[in-house]
Amino acid sequence: MAIENNNVVALNYKLHTVEADGEKAFVEETTTENPLTFLYGTGMMLPKFEENIAELNIGDKTSFTLEPNDAYGEKDDRAIAQLPADMFNETGLPPVGEVLPLQDNQGNQFRAVVVEVTPEAVIADLNHPMAGKTLNFDVEILAVRPATEEELAHGHAHGIDGESGH
């Protein structure tokens, strides 16, 4: 069965960033025991990622590279927030490099990376950690099946077999 919209896809991937000198830096990978499983064609994945695996079948392997504009965009130098130090009175000031879970006024959750700490403020980068990066994926398709009615109604996959609850 070839991958198409409203299919549940399970795949393994290995992700590297491609540095300016062309060298690859390992980021992460999945395993057959814990693959990436998602509902294809519903906007859960990067559009160009889905485009590169369209029409693949179980057992197919592919490699592809996504430039920043096709992945998480370029880094936005304006996406820096100064959080008042007193926000951290209970937990203590976070170290540089720590990832902070944040929420905006509409309840949207996102993460920011601490780039500087002063006595008055914690400076956090709100860019996606992969913003500005060229991504290289090595992918192997493990399973493809039609989504269940429940998965379509919920807008996400319920595991490889469609039986995983939430």
mmCIF file of C-alpha atoms in Angstrom, residues 51-108:
data_model
loop_
_atom_site.group_PDB
_atom_site.id
_atom_site.type_symbol
_atom_site.label_atom_id
_atom_site.label_comp_id
_atom_site.label_asym_id
_atom_site.label_seq_id
_atom_site.Cartn_x
_atom_site.Cartn_y
_atom_site.Cartn_z
ATOM 1 C CA GLU A 51 6.171 15.246 -0.038
ATOM 2 C CA ASN A 52 9.415 13.243 0.062
ATOM 3 C CA ILE A 53 7.728 10.075 1.355
ATOM 4 C CA ALA A 54 4.553 10.286 -0.757
ATOM 5 C CA GLU A 55 3.753 7.095 -2.635
ATOM 6 C CA LEU A 56 6.379 5.028 -0.768
ATOM 7 C CA ASN A 57 5.493 1.506 0.340
ATOM 8 C CA ILE A 58 6.366 -0.697 3.320
ATOM 9 C CA GLY A 59 10.075 -1.522 3.192
ATOM 10 C CA ASP A 60 10.995 1.436 0.979
ATOM 11 C CA LYS A 61 13.968 3.546 2.027
ATOM 12 C CA THR A 62 14.814 7.076 0.985
ATOM 13 C CA SER A 63 17.132 9.919 1.904
ATOM 14 C CA PHE A 64 16.425 13.603 1.398
ATOM 15 C CA THR A 65 17.553 17.026 2.529
ATOM 16 C CA LEU A 66 15.328 19.928 3.563
ATOM 17 C CA GLU A 67 16.661 23.468 3.400
ATOM 18 C CA PRO A 68 15.630 25.763 6.285
ATOM 19 C CA ASN A 69 12.777 27.352 4.298
ATOM 20 C CA ASP A 70 11.300 23.884 3.727
ATOM 21 C CA ALA A 71 11.823 22.852 7.360
ATOM 22 C CA TYR A 72 11.590 25.188 10.378
ATOM 23 C CA GLY A 73 12.451 28.443 8.641
ATOM 24 C CA GLU A 74 15.365 30.778 9.088
ATOM 25 C CA LYS A 75 16.360 31.928 12.541
ATOM 26 C CA ASP A 76 14.525 35.151 13.465
ATOM 27 C CA ASP A 77 16.765 37.477 15.469
ATOM 28 C CA ARG A 78 13.629 39.236 16.782
ATOM 29 C CA ALA A 79 12.364 36.036 18.456
ATOM 30 C CA ILE A 80 14.165 36.786 21.698
ATOM 31 C CA ALA A 81 12.283 37.347 24.955
ATOM 32 C CA GLN A 82 13.457 38.943 28.163
ATOM 33 C CA LEU A 83 11.704 37.168 31.008
ATOM 34 C CA PRO A 84 11.786 38.922 34.399
ATOM 35 C CA ALA A 85 14.091 37.159 36.858
ATOM 36 C CA ASP A 86 11.334 37.181 39.500
ATOM 37 C CA MET A 87 9.425 34.661 37.332
ATOM 38 C CA PHE A 88 11.970 32.150 38.611
ATOM 39 C CA ASN A 89 11.788 32.939 42.350
ATOM 40 C CA GLU A 90 10.374 29.490 43.184
ATOM 41 C CA THR A 91 12.546 27.390 40.868
ATOM 42 C CA GLY A 92 15.719 29.446 40.753
ATOM 43 C CA LEU A 93 17.319 31.008 37.696
ATOM 44 C CA PRO A 94 17.806 28.467 34.894
ATOM 45 C CA PRO A 95 21.246 27.870 33.394
ATOM 46 C CA VAL A 96 22.169 28.905 29.851
ATOM 47 C CA GLY A 97 21.091 26.179 27.449
ATOM 48 C CA GLU A 98 18.092 25.008 29.475
ATOM 49 C CA VAL A 99 14.836 24.548 27.555
ATOM 50 C CA LEU A 100 11.924 26.371 29.174
ATOM 51 C CA PRO A 101 8.314 25.242 28.673
ATOM 52 C CA LEU A 102 6.276 28.409 28.117
ATOM 53 C CA GLN A 103 2.645 29.273 27.389
ATOM 54 C CA ASP A 104 1.194 32.375 25.757
ATOM 55 C CA ASN A 105 -2.031 34.203 26.658
ATOM 56 C CA GLN A 106 -4.039 31.967 24.295
ATOM 57 C CA GLY A 107 -2.804 28.781 25.998
ATOM 58 C CA ASN A 108 -0.422 27.790 23.185
#
